[in-house]
Amino acid sequence: MKSILIIAFACFATASFAQTEVEGEVSGAWTVENSPYIVTDTTWVPENEELNIEPGVEVIFAEYGLRVNGVLIAEGTEEDSIRLIDGDPEIPSKTILADDSTALISLSYCHFDGGRSFSITSDHRATISIDNSWLIAGGEVLHAHGACTTYVSRSVFISTVYREFQSTGTLLNWGTLSAEDCEIYGPRIDEDRNGGAIQNLGYLDLERCLIRGGIGGMYHAPGSVRKVIDCDLESIGITRGTELRNCIIARGVGGPRCIGAQIINNEIGGNLSVSEDFSGVIADNHVAGNLIVGGNQRLDTEAVIENNEIGGYLRCVDDGRFLVENCNIRSALIVLEAHYFSIRRSEVHGFVDLGETERFEVLNNTIYPTNIHHTPENTALLIQNADGHDNRFANNIVFIPEFEEETNLFDLWSQDFSTIIEYNCFYGMDRLIPGLA
């Protein structure tokens, strides 16, 4: 895991005796000599025009936000940042809005204080770029709507208050969101909602980000995870007993598919769920909770799951191919209706349930069956193939613990299949009651 960049820059108060009230069409340059600028009425940057905000300028949005149909460039410096402030938090839903397909908002070394509900928003096919900035608000800090493109880097995003009418995250993405070296904090809330650090309904790329996500962690409704690499994610909301909340949910249904995704080398302090049409690589992750992966045979999906530490169970569901290798699974292995499933050179600390898997290979693994009371007939290794063929359970080591009730080792049930069970080593066979079934 690479270290997360801690963003820090100075916000110096500049002595100024002038102030400038603005409204209507604006363009040109806002200078520190005329700072602070106070937005007092409807204000916009026209199409094909550009507004440049210079380092050290303070902009106060008293009652209105700013609509950008052209270009807004606010580039401070590490020594002299730009401050964008909600001047009246009692007036809700103010935005800095990129409101045209050619609109661009570019912020660098900016301090954005959004009060209760002030946010940066884009619509249509606009572009937002944020670098080396610090942004805080009571609800959504960034709302990237439409087919917009958003790039954020080396910045901190904080949502402080979870509004009752809001079920989204600190960053809400409907287009394409790429984040690198960022810290993103969702609110800590007391109700089970979908909110968190990020709610993604589009395409999402994350690299080297620190994410603390309220209950939802990162909640991806029909959105697509394309890349999550070298990140540290944790759900910090309330829990039900010892249940860990979801850090990543990527569904892919009714929206962008999770095809060619990469989830690599992350610290995930909760569950990782990439169900529905996932195809890609999940590798070198430490998952504190459960890992749930879904496929789709019609789309010929293939999930490669390798070199992961999984604190809960691994569950592979729906049609598709699942290739598991060199994983440490601290609870059960559950496979439901897979087209093909393979697990090799892994440890499983729970029961193994290959329910209605068409074809499977379980090779060179170490298995410690536990929690078998969750299975039919207290079975350690449950295989229920519908139309399997050429299946193999070979070269495995199975440690059978002491059970207080009658226990089966295998439960093989299928229609017209061949399964080869060979070259396995079973320790504790004498503990089985009534024995091998």
PDB file of C-alpha atoms in Angstrom, residues 19-147:
ATOM      1  CA  GLN A  19     -14.768  44.859  -1.716  1.00  0.00           C
ATOM      2  CA  THR A  20     -16.539  44.291  -5.006  1.00  0.00           C
ATOM      3  CA  GLU A  21     -20.152  43.304  -5.431  1.00  0.00           C
ATOM      4  CA  VAL A  22     -20.850  41.321  -8.610  1.00  0.00           C
ATOM      5  CA  GLU A  23     -23.927  40.156 -10.509  1.00  0.00           C
ATOM      6  CA  GLY A  24     -24.966  39.425 -14.082  1.00  0.00           C
ATOM      7  CA  GLU A  25     -22.382  38.560 -16.741  1.00  0.00           C
ATOM      8  CA  VAL A  26     -18.791  38.318 -15.493  1.00  0.00           C
ATOM      9  CA  SER A  27     -15.489  37.629 -17.240  1.00  0.00           C
ATOM     10  CA  GLY A  28     -11.915  38.843 -17.242  1.00  0.00           C
ATOM     11  CA  ALA A  29      -9.886  38.789 -14.005  1.00  0.00           C
ATOM     12  CA  TRP A  30     -10.800  39.052 -10.341  1.00  0.00           C
ATOM     13  CA  THR A  31      -7.799  40.528  -8.580  1.00  0.00           C
ATOM     14  CA  VAL A  32      -6.614  40.527  -4.994  1.00  0.00           C
ATOM     15  CA  GLU A  33      -6.733  44.340  -4.976  1.00  0.00           C
ATOM     16  CA  ASN A  34     -10.529  44.246  -5.384  1.00  0.00           C
ATOM     17  CA  SER A  35     -11.071  41.289  -3.074  1.00  0.00           C
ATOM     18  CA  PRO A  36     -13.333  40.149  -1.526  1.00  0.00           C
ATOM     19  CA  TYR A  37     -15.847  39.673  -4.352  1.00  0.00           C
ATOM     20  CA  ILE A  38     -19.416  39.318  -3.105  1.00  0.00           C
ATOM     21  CA  VAL A  39     -21.958  37.589  -5.366  1.00  0.00           C
ATOM     22  CA  THR A  40     -25.223  39.399  -4.630  1.00  0.00           C
ATOM     23  CA  ASP A  41     -27.513  38.255  -7.454  1.00  0.00           C
ATOM     24  CA  THR A  42     -27.705  35.849 -10.388  1.00  0.00           C
ATOM     25  CA  THR A  43     -24.210  35.725 -11.870  1.00  0.00           C
ATOM     26  CA  TRP A  44     -22.792  33.808 -14.818  1.00  0.00           C
ATOM     27  CA  VAL A  45     -19.776  33.423 -17.097  1.00  0.00           C
ATOM     28  CA  PRO A  46     -21.132  33.593 -20.670  1.00  0.00           C
ATOM     29  CA  GLU A  47     -20.362  31.024 -23.338  1.00  0.00           C
ATOM     30  CA  ASN A  48     -16.998  31.635 -25.039  1.00  0.00           C
ATOM     31  CA  GLU A  49     -15.933  33.901 -22.171  1.00  0.00           C
ATOM     32  CA  GLU A  50     -13.401  33.244 -19.399  1.00  0.00           C
ATOM     33  CA  LEU A  51     -13.201  34.319 -15.773  1.00  0.00           C
ATOM     34  CA  ASN A  52      -9.809  34.119 -14.028  1.00  0.00           C
ATOM     35  CA  ILE A  53      -9.618  34.334 -10.236  1.00  0.00           C
ATOM     36  CA  GLU A  54      -6.133  35.285  -9.071  1.00  0.00           C
ATOM     37  CA  PRO A  55      -4.224  33.899  -6.049  1.00  0.00           C
ATOM     38  CA  GLY A  56      -5.264  35.405  -2.732  1.00  0.00           C
ATOM     39  CA  VAL A  57      -8.774  36.361  -3.839  1.00  0.00           C
ATOM     40  CA  GLU A  58     -11.752  35.685  -1.594  1.00  0.00           C
ATOM     41  CA  VAL A  59     -15.196  35.148  -3.141  1.00  0.00           C
ATOM     42  CA  ILE A  60     -18.280  35.247  -0.909  1.00  0.00           C
ATOM     43  CA  PHE A  61     -21.510  33.774  -2.260  1.00  0.00           C
ATOM     44  CA  ALA A  62     -24.068  35.702  -0.224  1.00  0.00           C
ATOM     45  CA  GLU A  63     -27.379  34.583  -1.713  1.00  0.00           C
ATOM     46  CA  TYR A  64     -26.503  33.174  -5.126  1.00  0.00           C
ATOM     47  CA  GLY A  65     -24.021  30.830  -6.748  1.00  0.00           C
ATOM     48  CA  LEU A  66     -22.194  31.129 -10.068  1.00  0.00           C
ATOM     49  CA  ARG A  67     -23.244  29.548 -13.374  1.00  0.00           C
ATOM     50  CA  VAL A  68     -20.431  28.814 -15.813  1.00  0.00           C
ATOM     51  CA  ASN A  69     -21.309  28.542 -19.495  1.00  0.00           C
ATOM     52  CA  GLY A  70     -17.785  29.412 -20.531  1.00  0.00           C
ATOM     53  CA  VAL A  71     -14.573  28.875 -18.548  1.00  0.00           C
ATOM     54  CA  LEU A  72     -13.785  29.468 -14.863  1.00  0.00           C
ATOM     55  CA  ILE A  73     -10.115  29.310 -13.877  1.00  0.00           C
ATOM     56  CA  ALA A  74      -9.319  29.706 -10.177  1.00  0.00           C
ATOM     57  CA  GLU A  75      -5.633  28.944  -9.697  1.00  0.00           C
ATOM     58  CA  GLY A  76      -4.101  29.865  -6.387  1.00  0.00           C
ATOM     59  CA  THR A  77      -0.659  28.916  -5.155  1.00  0.00           C
ATOM     60  CA  GLU A  78       0.642  26.884  -2.240  1.00  0.00           C
ATOM     61  CA  GLU A  79       1.519  30.142  -0.469  1.00  0.00           C
ATOM     62  CA  ASP A  80      -1.578  32.098  -1.474  1.00  0.00           C
ATOM     63  CA  SER A  81      -4.747  30.101  -1.961  1.00  0.00           C
ATOM     64  CA  ILE A  82      -8.160  31.198  -3.222  1.00  0.00           C
ATOM     65  CA  ARG A  83     -11.116  31.108  -0.808  1.00  0.00           C
ATOM     66  CA  LEU A  84     -14.648  30.314  -2.045  1.00  0.00           C
ATOM     67  CA  ILE A  85     -17.109  30.799   0.822  1.00  0.00           C
ATOM     68  CA  ASP A  86     -20.819  30.283   1.411  1.00  0.00           C
ATOM     69  CA  GLY A  87     -21.731  33.685   2.828  1.00  0.00           C
ATOM     70  CA  ASP A  88     -25.166  32.705   4.087  1.00  0.00           C
ATOM     71  CA  PRO A  89     -25.586  29.037   5.069  1.00  0.00           C
ATOM     72  CA  GLU A  90     -29.300  29.607   5.745  1.00  0.00           C
ATOM     73  CA  ILE A  91     -29.918  29.899   1.996  1.00  0.00           C
ATOM     74  CA  PRO A  92     -29.759  26.338   0.624  1.00  0.00           C
ATOM     75  CA  SER A  93     -28.710  24.770  -2.676  1.00  0.00           C
ATOM     76  CA  LYS A  94     -26.263  27.339  -3.997  1.00  0.00           C
ATOM     77  CA  THR A  95     -23.863  25.952  -6.584  1.00  0.00           C
ATOM     78  CA  ILE A  96     -20.921  26.753  -8.769  1.00  0.00           C
ATOM     79  CA  LEU A  97     -22.437  25.149 -11.855  1.00  0.00           C
ATOM     80  CA  ALA A  98     -20.765  24.128 -15.120  1.00  0.00           C
ATOM     81  CA  ASP A  99     -23.884  24.417 -17.235  1.00  0.00           C
ATOM     82  CA  ASP A 100     -22.892  23.793 -20.847  1.00  0.00           C
ATOM     83  CA  SER A 101     -21.237  21.075 -22.909  1.00  0.00           C
ATOM     84  CA  THR A 102     -18.248  23.377 -23.509  1.00  0.00           C
ATOM     85  CA  ALA A 103     -18.082  24.667 -19.928  1.00  0.00           C
ATOM     86  CA  LEU A 104     -14.917  24.162 -17.871  1.00  0.00           C
ATOM     87  CA  ILE A 105     -14.281  24.690 -14.165  1.00  0.00           C
ATOM     88  CA  SER A 106     -10.634  24.424 -13.123  1.00  0.00           C
ATOM     89  CA  LEU A 107      -9.703  24.873  -9.453  1.00  0.00           C
ATOM     90  CA  SER A 108      -6.193  24.688  -8.021  1.00  0.00           C
ATOM     91  CA  TYR A 109      -5.075  25.569  -4.501  1.00  0.00           C
ATOM     92  CA  CYS A 110      -8.593  26.598  -3.551  1.00  0.00           C
ATOM     93  CA  HIS A 111     -10.258  26.491  -0.144  1.00  0.00           C
ATOM     94  CA  PHE A 112     -13.977  25.812  -0.671  1.00  0.00           C
ATOM     95  CA  ASP A 113     -16.190  26.271   2.380  1.00  0.00           C
ATOM     96  CA  GLY A 114     -19.647  25.145   1.323  1.00  0.00           C
ATOM     97  CA  GLY A 115     -21.474  25.712   4.582  1.00  0.00           C
ATOM     98  CA  ARG A 116     -24.612  23.597   4.818  1.00  0.00           C
ATOM     99  CA  SER A 117     -25.421  22.848   1.178  1.00  0.00           C
ATOM    100  CA  PHE A 118     -23.174  24.794  -1.203  1.00  0.00           C
ATOM    101  CA  SER A 119     -21.647  22.525  -3.867  1.00  0.00           C
ATOM    102  CA  ILE A 120     -19.726  22.379  -7.121  1.00  0.00           C
ATOM    103  CA  THR A 121     -21.959  20.945  -9.820  1.00  0.00           C
ATOM    104  CA  SER A 122     -21.715  20.099 -13.498  1.00  0.00           C
ATOM    105  CA  ASP A 123     -24.321  19.248 -16.077  1.00  0.00           C
ATOM    106  CA  HIS A 124     -24.486  18.118 -19.684  1.00  0.00           C
ATOM    107  CA  ARG A 125     -20.978  17.290 -20.971  1.00  0.00           C
ATOM    108  CA  ALA A 126     -19.023  19.826 -18.964  1.00  0.00           C
ATOM    109  CA  THR A 127     -15.540  19.279 -17.510  1.00  0.00           C
ATOM    110  CA  ILE A 128     -14.397  19.866 -13.926  1.00  0.00           C
ATOM    111  CA  SER A 129     -10.755  19.754 -12.815  1.00  0.00           C
ATOM    112  CA  ILE A 130      -9.760  20.136  -9.143  1.00  0.00           C
ATOM    113  CA  ASP A 131      -6.173  19.933  -7.918  1.00  0.00           C
ATOM    114  CA  ASN A 132      -4.465  20.641  -4.582  1.00  0.00           C
ATOM    115  CA  SER A 133      -7.656  21.950  -3.023  1.00  0.00           C
ATOM    116  CA  TRP A 134      -9.611  21.569   0.210  1.00  0.00           C
ATOM    117  CA  LEU A 135     -13.403  21.353  -0.051  1.00  0.00           C
ATOM    118  CA  ILE A 136     -15.943  20.998   2.746  1.00  0.00           C
ATOM    119  CA  ALA A 137     -19.753  21.217   2.767  1.00  0.00           C
ATOM    120  CA  GLY A 138     -22.751  19.982   4.670  1.00  0.00           C
ATOM    121  CA  GLY A 139     -24.029  17.722   1.901  1.00  0.00           C
ATOM    122  CA  GLU A 140     -22.701  16.857  -1.511  1.00  0.00           C
ATOM    123  CA  VAL A 141     -19.429  18.660  -2.098  1.00  0.00           C
ATOM    124  CA  LEU A 142     -19.188  17.694  -5.757  1.00  0.00           C
ATOM    125  CA  HIS A 143     -22.157  16.709  -7.906  1.00  0.00           C
ATOM    126  CA  ALA A 144     -21.036  15.636 -11.387  1.00  0.00           C
ATOM    127  CA  HIS A 145     -24.258  15.236 -13.315  1.00  0.00           C
ATOM    128  CA  GLY A 146     -24.932  14.244 -16.904  1.00  0.00           C
ATOM    129  CA  ALA A 147     -22.211  12.844 -19.168  1.00  0.00           C
TER     130      ALA A 147
END
